[in-house]
PDB file of C-alpha atoms in Angstrom:
ATOM      1  CA  GLU A  20     -49.583 186.413 127.220  1.00  0.00           C
ATOM      2  CA  VAL A  21     -50.490 184.474 130.365  1.00  0.00           C
ATOM      3  CA  HIS A  22     -49.589 180.779 130.324  1.00  0.00           C
ATOM      4  CA  LEU A  23     -49.845 178.004 132.876  1.00  0.00           C
ATOM      5  CA  VAL A  24     -47.865 174.933 131.816  1.00  0.00           C
ATOM      6  CA  GLN A  25     -48.307 171.721 133.760  1.00  0.00           C
ATOM      7  CA  SER A  26     -45.985 168.740 134.033  1.00  0.00           C
ATOM      8  CA  GLY A  27     -46.624 165.643 131.954  1.00  0.00           C
ATOM      9  CA  ALA A  28     -48.798 162.589 132.452  1.00  0.00           C
ATOM     10  CA  GLU A  29     -47.851 160.166 135.204  1.00  0.00           C
ATOM     11  CA  VAL A  30     -48.453 156.449 135.750  1.00  0.00           C
ATOM     12  CA  LYS A  31     -47.965 155.306 139.333  1.00  0.00           C
ATOM     13  CA  LYS A  32     -48.678 152.333 141.581  1.00  0.00           C
ATOM     14  CA  PRO A  33     -50.826 152.519 144.717  1.00  0.00           C
ATOM     15  CA  GLY A  34     -48.783 153.658 147.693  1.00  0.00           C
ATOM     16  CA  GLU A  35     -46.264 155.619 145.622  1.00  0.00           C
ATOM     17  CA  SER A  36     -45.645 159.346 146.042  1.00  0.00           C
ATOM     18  CA  LEU A  37     -46.043 162.005 143.370  1.00  0.00           C
ATOM     19  CA  LYS A  38     -45.493 165.742 142.895  1.00  0.00           C
ATOM     20  CA  ILE A  39     -46.894 167.519 139.832  1.00  0.00           C
ATOM     21  CA  SER A  40     -46.199 171.094 138.842  1.00  0.00           C
ATOM     22  CA  CYS A  41     -47.733 174.176 137.248  1.00  0.00           C
ATOM     23  CA  ARG A  42     -45.444 176.928 135.950  1.00  0.00           C
ATOM     24  CA  GLY A  43     -46.817 180.395 135.317  1.00  0.00           C
ATOM     25  CA  SER A  44     -45.482 182.916 132.801  1.00  0.00           C
ATOM     26  CA  GLY A  45     -46.521 186.216 131.276  1.00  0.00           C
ATOM     27  CA  TYR A  46     -47.695 187.780 134.532  1.00  0.00           C
ATOM     28  CA  ASN A  47     -46.524 188.568 138.061  1.00  0.00           C
ATOM     29  CA  PHE A  48     -46.779 185.088 139.596  1.00  0.00           C
ATOM     30  CA  VAL A  49     -46.971 186.275 143.216  1.00  0.00           C
ATOM     31  CA  ASP A  50     -50.062 188.440 142.649  1.00  0.00           C
ATOM     32  CA  TYR A  51     -52.515 185.607 141.894  1.00  0.00           C
ATOM     33  CA  TRP A  52     -53.811 182.555 143.712  1.00  0.00           C
ATOM     34  CA  ILE A  53     -53.170 179.170 142.069  1.00  0.00           C
ATOM     35  CA  ALA A  54     -55.961 176.626 142.511  1.00  0.00           C
ATOM     36  CA  TRP A  55     -55.870 172.892 141.888  1.00  0.00           C
ATOM     37  CA  VAL A  56     -58.959 171.174 140.483  1.00  0.00           C
ATOM     38  CA  ARG A  57     -59.609 167.451 140.077  1.00  0.00           C
ATOM     39  CA  GLN A  58     -61.665 165.883 137.310  1.00  0.00           C
ATOM     40  CA  MET A  59     -62.199 162.162 137.649  1.00  0.00           C
ATOM     41  CA  PRO A  60     -63.022 160.202 134.460  1.00  0.00           C
ATOM     42  CA  GLY A  61     -66.409 161.265 133.122  1.00  0.00           C
ATOM     43  CA  ARG A  62     -67.105 163.452 136.154  1.00  0.00           C
ATOM     44  CA  GLY A  63     -67.330 167.137 137.069  1.00  0.00           C
ATOM     45  CA  LEU A  64     -64.856 169.621 138.490  1.00  0.00           C
ATOM     46  CA  GLU A  65     -63.803 169.380 142.151  1.00  0.00           C
ATOM     47  CA  TRP A  66     -61.945 172.218 143.880  1.00  0.00           C
ATOM     48  CA  MET A  67     -59.029 170.862 145.920  1.00  0.00           C
ATOM     49  CA  GLY A  68     -57.298 173.933 147.328  1.00  0.00           C
ATOM     50  CA  ILE A  69     -55.350 177.099 146.635  1.00  0.00           C
ATOM     51  CA  VAL A  70     -51.983 178.677 147.324  1.00  0.00           C
ATOM     52  CA  TYR A  71     -50.939 182.347 147.271  1.00  0.00           C
ATOM     53  CA  PRO A  72     -47.327 182.329 146.073  1.00  0.00           C
ATOM     54  CA  ALA A  73     -46.435 185.682 147.661  1.00  0.00           C
ATOM     55  CA  ASP A  74     -46.617 184.259 151.189  1.00  0.00           C
ATOM     56  CA  SER A  75     -47.499 180.559 150.595  1.00  0.00           C
ATOM     57  CA  ASP A  76     -50.897 181.022 152.285  1.00  0.00           C
ATOM     58  CA  THR A  77     -52.689 177.747 151.563  1.00  0.00           C
ATOM     59  CA  ARG A  78     -56.327 176.671 151.917  1.00  0.00           C
ATOM     60  CA  TYR A  79     -57.699 173.166 151.401  1.00  0.00           C
ATOM     61  CA  SER A  80     -61.100 171.705 150.712  1.00  0.00           C
ATOM     62  CA  PRO A  81     -62.128 169.518 153.669  1.00  0.00           C
ATOM     63  CA  SER A  82     -62.592 166.709 151.116  1.00  0.00           C
ATOM     64  CA  PHE A  83     -58.860 166.759 150.346  1.00  0.00           C
ATOM     65  CA  GLN A  84     -57.325 168.036 153.614  1.00  0.00           C
ATOM     66  CA  GLY A  85     -54.711 165.581 154.848  1.00  0.00           C
ATOM     67  CA  GLN A  86     -54.603 163.717 151.526  1.00  0.00           C
ATOM     68  CA  ILE A  87     -52.592 166.234 149.488  1.00  0.00           C
ATOM     69  CA  THR A  88     -50.056 169.042 149.926  1.00  0.00           C
ATOM     70  CA  ILE A  89     -50.223 172.227 147.869  1.00  0.00           C
ATOM     71  CA  SER A  90     -47.191 174.510 147.727  1.00  0.00           C
ATOM     72  CA  ALA A  91     -45.501 177.143 145.608  1.00  0.00           C
ATOM     73  CA  ASP A  92     -41.950 178.304 144.879  1.00  0.00           C
ATOM     74  CA  LYS A  93     -42.102 181.940 143.803  1.00  0.00           C
ATOM     75  CA  SER A  94     -38.440 181.913 142.788  1.00  0.00           C
ATOM     76  CA  ILE A  95     -39.324 179.633 139.853  1.00  0.00           C
ATOM     77  CA  ASN A  96     -42.945 180.768 139.326  1.00  0.00           C
ATOM     78  CA  THR A  97     -44.219 177.262 140.013  1.00  0.00           C
ATOM     79  CA  ALA A  98     -46.978 175.715 142.095  1.00  0.00           C
ATOM     80  CA  PHE A  99     -47.076 172.080 143.145  1.00  0.00           C
ATOM     81  CA  LEU A 100     -49.590 169.389 144.087  1.00  0.00           C
ATOM     82  CA  GLN A 101     -48.204 166.441 146.035  1.00  0.00           C
ATOM     83  CA  TRP A 102     -49.360 163.061 147.314  1.00  0.00           C
ATOM     84  CA  ASN A 103     -47.415 160.887 149.793  1.00  0.00           C
ATOM     85  CA  SER A 104     -49.364 157.693 149.146  1.00  0.00           C
ATOM     86  CA  LEU A 105     -51.484 157.427 146.010  1.00  0.00           C
ATOM     87  CA  LYS A 106     -54.666 155.395 145.750  1.00  0.00           C
ATOM     88  CA  ALA A 107     -56.411 154.038 142.658  1.00  0.00           C
ATOM     89  CA  SER A 108     -59.170 156.572 143.323  1.00  0.00           C
ATOM     90  CA  ASP A 109     -56.647 159.398 142.703  1.00  0.00           C
ATOM     91  CA  THR A 110     -56.783 158.535 138.981  1.00  0.00           C
ATOM     92  CA  ALA A 111     -57.942 161.769 137.350  1.00  0.00           C
ATOM     93  CA  ILE A 112     -56.954 164.835 135.369  1.00  0.00           C
ATOM     94  CA  TYR A 113     -55.629 167.608 137.586  1.00  0.00           C
ATOM     95  CA  TYR A 114     -55.839 171.221 136.467  1.00  0.00           C
ATOM     96  CA  CYS A 115     -54.191 174.300 137.896  1.00  0.00           C
ATOM     97  CA  ALA A 116     -55.873 177.667 137.445  1.00  0.00           C
ATOM     98  CA  ARG A 117     -54.886 181.260 138.108  1.00  0.00           C
ATOM     99  CA  HIS A 118     -57.345 183.203 140.251  1.00  0.00           C
ATOM    100  CA  SER A 119     -57.305 186.943 140.773  1.00  0.00           C
ATOM    101  CA  GLY A 120     -56.146 188.059 144.211  1.00  0.00           C
ATOM    102  CA  SER A 121     -59.056 190.449 144.653  1.00  0.00           C
ATOM    103  CA  GLY A 122     -62.484 191.166 143.274  1.00  0.00           C
ATOM    104  CA  SER A 123     -64.355 188.090 142.117  1.00  0.00           C
ATOM    105  CA  PHE A 124     -61.423 185.623 142.429  1.00  0.00           C
ATOM    106  CA  SER A 125     -62.319 184.189 139.040  1.00  0.00           C
ATOM    107  CA  GLY A 126     -60.151 181.527 137.393  1.00  0.00           C
ATOM    108  CA  ASP A 127     -59.148 183.320 134.217  1.00  0.00           C
ATOM    109  CA  SER A 128     -56.321 181.114 132.995  1.00  0.00           C
ATOM    110  CA  TRP A 129     -55.971 177.341 133.225  1.00  0.00           C
ATOM    111  CA  GLY A 130     -53.195 174.838 132.668  1.00  0.00           C
ATOM    112  CA  GLN A 131     -53.598 172.085 130.090  1.00  0.00           C
ATOM    113  CA  GLY A 132     -54.168 169.423 132.743  1.00  0.00           C
ATOM    114  CA  THR A 133     -52.035 166.557 134.052  1.00  0.00           C
ATOM    115  CA  LEU A 134     -53.396 163.026 133.743  1.00  0.00           C
ATOM    116  CA  VAL A 135     -52.496 160.890 136.743  1.00  0.00           C
ATOM    117  CA  THR A 136     -53.137 157.158 136.465  1.00  0.00           C
ATOM    118  CA  VAL A 137     -52.768 154.996 139.566  1.00  0.00           C
ATOM    119  CA  SER A 138     -52.886 151.286 138.880  1.00  0.00           C
ATOM    120  CA  SER A 139     -51.222 148.151 140.168  1.00  0.00           C
TER     121      SER A 139
ATOM    122  CA  ASP B   2     -69.266 174.079 152.491  1.00  0.00           C
ATOM    123  CA  ILE B   3     -71.506 176.032 150.138  1.00  0.00           C
ATOM    124  CA  GLN B   4     -73.377 173.667 147.808  1.00  0.00           C
ATOM    125  CA  MET B   5     -73.968 174.731 144.209  1.00  0.00           C
ATOM    126  CA  THR B   6     -76.861 173.118 142.294  1.00  0.00           C
ATOM    127  CA  GLN B   7     -77.232 173.530 138.531  1.00  0.00           C
ATOM    128  CA  SER B   8     -79.997 172.833 136.007  1.00  0.00           C
ATOM    129  CA  SER B   9     -80.577 169.235 135.094  1.00  0.00           C
ATOM    130  CA  SER B  10     -78.172 167.700 132.617  1.00  0.00           C
ATOM    131  CA  PRO B  11     -78.209 167.164 129.712  1.00  0.00           C
ATOM    132  CA  LEU B  12     -80.043 170.138 128.297  1.00  0.00           C
ATOM    133  CA  SER B  13     -81.007 169.430 124.672  1.00  0.00           C
ATOM    134  CA  ALA B  14     -81.156 172.363 122.277  1.00  0.00           C
ATOM    135  CA  SER B  15     -80.792 173.338 118.615  1.00  0.00           C
ATOM    136  CA  VAL B  16     -78.564 175.842 116.858  1.00  0.00           C
ATOM    137  CA  GLY B  17     -80.162 179.267 117.177  1.00  0.00           C
ATOM    138  CA  ASP B  18     -82.041 178.459 120.398  1.00  0.00           C
ATOM    139  CA  ARG B  19     -81.950 180.700 123.455  1.00  0.00           C
ATOM    140  CA  VAL B  20     -80.542 178.588 126.276  1.00  0.00           C
ATOM    141  CA  THR B  21     -80.730 179.307 130.006  1.00  0.00           C
ATOM    142  CA  ILE B  22     -78.767 177.419 132.662  1.00  0.00           C
ATOM    143  CA  THR B  23     -79.513 178.029 136.327  1.00  0.00           C
ATOM    144  CA  CYS B  24     -77.294 177.748 139.390  1.00  0.00           C
ATOM    145  CA  ARG B  25     -78.457 177.942 142.996  1.00  0.00           C
ATOM    146  CA  ALA B  26     -76.217 178.381 146.050  1.00  0.00           C
ATOM    147  CA  SER B  27     -77.081 176.856 149.427  1.00  0.00           C
ATOM    148  CA  GLN B  28     -76.502 180.259 151.070  1.00  0.00           C
ATOM    149  CA  SER B  29     -76.014 183.820 149.880  1.00  0.00           C
ATOM    150  CA  ILE B  30     -72.812 184.384 147.934  1.00  0.00           C
ATOM    151  CA  SER B  31     -73.465 188.009 146.916  1.00  0.00           C
ATOM    152  CA  ARG B  32     -72.155 188.165 143.324  1.00  0.00           C
ATOM    153  CA  PHE B  33     -69.113 185.896 143.783  1.00  0.00           C
ATOM    154  CA  LEU B  34     -70.225 183.591 141.000  1.00  0.00           C
ATOM    155  CA  ASN B  35     -68.285 182.530 137.904  1.00  0.00           C
ATOM    156  CA  TRP B  36     -69.304 180.499 134.843  1.00  0.00           C
ATOM    157  CA  TYR B  37     -66.997 178.208 132.879  1.00  0.00           C
ATOM    158  CA  GLN B  38     -67.331 176.260 129.637  1.00  0.00           C
ATOM    159  CA  GLN B  39     -65.579 172.938 129.141  1.00  0.00           C
ATOM    160  CA  ASN B  40     -65.273 171.048 125.884  1.00  0.00           C
ATOM    161  CA  PRO B  41     -64.322 167.339 125.884  1.00  0.00           C
ATOM    162  CA  GLY B  42     -60.612 166.833 126.498  1.00  0.00           C
ATOM    163  CA  LYS B  43     -60.025 170.520 127.135  1.00  0.00           C
ATOM    164  CA  ALA B  44     -59.432 172.700 130.185  1.00  0.00           C
ATOM    165  CA  PRO B  45     -62.320 174.830 131.441  1.00  0.00           C
ATOM    166  CA  LYS B  46     -62.604 178.377 130.073  1.00  0.00           C
ATOM    167  CA  LEU B  47     -63.906 181.377 132.011  1.00  0.00           C
ATOM    168  CA  LEU B  48     -67.008 182.929 130.423  1.00  0.00           C
ATOM    169  CA  ILE B  49     -68.560 185.155 133.095  1.00  0.00           C
ATOM    170  CA  TYR B  50     -67.152 186.482 136.383  1.00  0.00           C
ATOM    171  CA  ALA B  51     -68.771 188.371 139.246  1.00  0.00           C
ATOM    172  CA  ALA B  52     -72.156 187.001 138.137  1.00  0.00           C
ATOM    173  CA  SER B  53     -72.575 189.223 135.078  1.00  0.00           C
ATOM    174  CA  SER B  54     -69.210 190.484 133.758  1.00  0.00           C
ATOM    175  CA  LEU B  55     -68.197 189.079 130.379  1.00  0.00           C
ATOM    176  CA  GLN B  56     -64.618 187.787 130.266  1.00  0.00           C
ATOM    177  CA  SER B  57     -62.440 189.377 127.584  1.00  0.00           C
ATOM    178  CA  GLY B  58     -62.695 187.586 124.242  1.00  0.00           C
ATOM    179  CA  ILE B  59     -65.986 185.829 125.019  1.00  0.00           C
ATOM    180  CA  PRO B  60     -68.807 186.416 122.496  1.00  0.00           C
ATOM    181  CA  SER B  61     -71.586 188.752 123.576  1.00  0.00           C
ATOM    182  CA  ARG B  62     -74.236 186.040 123.096  1.00  0.00           C
ATOM    183  CA  PHE B  63     -73.164 184.835 126.567  1.00  0.00           C
ATOM    184  CA  SER B  64     -74.577 186.726 129.536  1.00  0.00           C
ATOM    185  CA  GLY B  65     -74.993 186.169 133.246  1.00  0.00           C
ATOM    186  CA  SER B  66     -77.339 187.491 135.898  1.00  0.00           C
ATOM    187  CA  GLY B  67     -78.316 187.042 139.516  1.00  0.00           C
ATOM    188  CA  SER B  68     -77.151 187.727 143.037  1.00  0.00           C
ATOM    189  CA  GLY B  69     -77.543 186.166 146.460  1.00  0.00           C
ATOM    190  CA  THR B  70     -78.464 182.535 145.846  1.00  0.00           C
ATOM    191  CA  ASP B  71     -79.928 182.386 142.313  1.00  0.00           C
ATOM    192  CA  PHE B  72     -77.939 182.851 139.122  1.00  0.00           C
ATOM    193  CA  THR B  73     -78.450 182.347 135.398  1.00  0.00           C
ATOM    194  CA  LEU B  74     -76.213 181.859 132.369  1.00  0.00           C
ATOM    195  CA  THR B  75     -77.917 182.684 129.077  1.00  0.00           C
ATOM    196  CA  ILE B  76     -76.766 181.936 125.547  1.00  0.00           C
ATOM    197  CA  SER B  77     -78.891 184.160 123.311  1.00  0.00           C
ATOM    198  CA  SER B  78     -78.465 182.187 120.087  1.00  0.00           C
ATOM    199  CA  LEU B  79     -76.769 178.813 120.415  1.00  0.00           C
ATOM    200  CA  GLN B  80     -73.892 178.221 118.007  1.00  0.00           C
ATOM    201  CA  PRO B  81     -72.362 174.834 117.041  1.00  0.00           C
ATOM    202  CA  GLU B  82     -69.252 175.524 119.133  1.00  0.00           C
ATOM    203  CA  ASP B  83     -71.409 176.095 122.239  1.00  0.00           C
ATOM    204  CA  PHE B  84     -72.324 172.423 122.660  1.00  0.00           C
ATOM    205  CA  ALA B  85     -70.276 171.786 125.795  1.00  0.00           C
ATOM    206  CA  THR B  86     -70.557 171.393 129.562  1.00  0.00           C
ATOM    207  CA  TYR B  87     -71.056 174.488 131.714  1.00  0.00           C
ATOM    208  CA  TYR B  88     -70.084 174.873 135.371  1.00  0.00           C
ATOM    209  CA  CYS B  89     -70.839 177.545 137.918  1.00  0.00           C
ATOM    210  CA  GLN B  90     -68.409 178.212 140.777  1.00  0.00           C
ATOM    211  CA  GLN B  91     -68.737 180.278 143.940  1.00  0.00           C
ATOM    212  CA  THR B  92     -65.697 182.141 145.227  1.00  0.00           C
ATOM    213  CA  TYR B  93     -67.346 183.731 148.274  1.00  0.00           C
ATOM    214  CA  PHE B  94     -65.982 181.262 150.822  1.00  0.00           C
ATOM    215  CA  THR B  95     -63.349 178.566 150.570  1.00  0.00           C
ATOM    216  CA  PRO B  96     -63.728 175.826 149.484  1.00  0.00           C
ATOM    217  CA  TRP B  97     -64.609 177.497 146.181  1.00  0.00           C
ATOM    218  CA  THR B  98     -67.159 174.904 145.134  1.00  0.00           C
ATOM    219  CA  PHE B  99     -68.405 174.068 141.631  1.00  0.00           C
ATOM    220  CA  GLY B 100     -71.843 173.034 140.509  1.00  0.00           C
ATOM    221  CA  GLN B 101     -72.208 169.541 139.120  1.00  0.00           C
ATOM    222  CA  GLY B 102     -72.171 170.776 135.514  1.00  0.00           C
ATOM    223  CA  THR B 103     -74.830 171.119 132.815  1.00  0.00           C
ATOM    224  CA  LYS B 104     -74.137 169.492 129.448  1.00  0.00           C
ATOM    225  CA  VAL B 105     -75.730 171.203 126.469  1.00  0.00           C
ATOM    226  CA  ASP B 106     -76.218 168.689 123.693  1.00  0.00           C
ATOM    227  CA  ILE B 107     -77.843 168.592 120.295  1.00  0.00           C
ATOM    228  CA  LYS B 108     -81.589 168.036 120.216  1.00  0.00           C
TER     229      LYS B 108
END
């Protein structure tokens, strides 16, 4: 069975750095894109970017380019989302999702979400 | 970026109703359109991919149609567990943008 398991909730101060993770199991990790999606409190889904673990090909939404770093380590079947300097406006739930590498690129399996709270 | 615009939210309906949610893309996306359902406090769940293909395990009362710029998600007979928020997403070009969401609530 396919599973994506994300790291636990985080509470950080503005200006701090953070790296959250998403570990895949039950499938060949390198064959699927991993996307990161933000959901701010009471708001909709925002697509942040994707990484292809086989070759670390990465694409970013212009809205998030330069603010985050997305990466993957195929040796441990894990994708990462990283900030160097958090802002209060980064407070949100962050989801990872597995997307097929061909065809419709649909997100067929999602992590449970990681709540990030940034507050002084 | 491709903009995705969904039906107004909320959409009020009753159990047993036929419900239709629309999604319009700002440019043609062929059939690279997916539909997700999200319940409060839960991760999104894939319902429909490639505009009209039903994801494994999803009840047949859900269906999708459309191509190009105009798409529809239909629930043929609304069940209590279907009161949720629905999102469309295009995967034709990155960034793979979502619609703003349509909440289906109880009339």
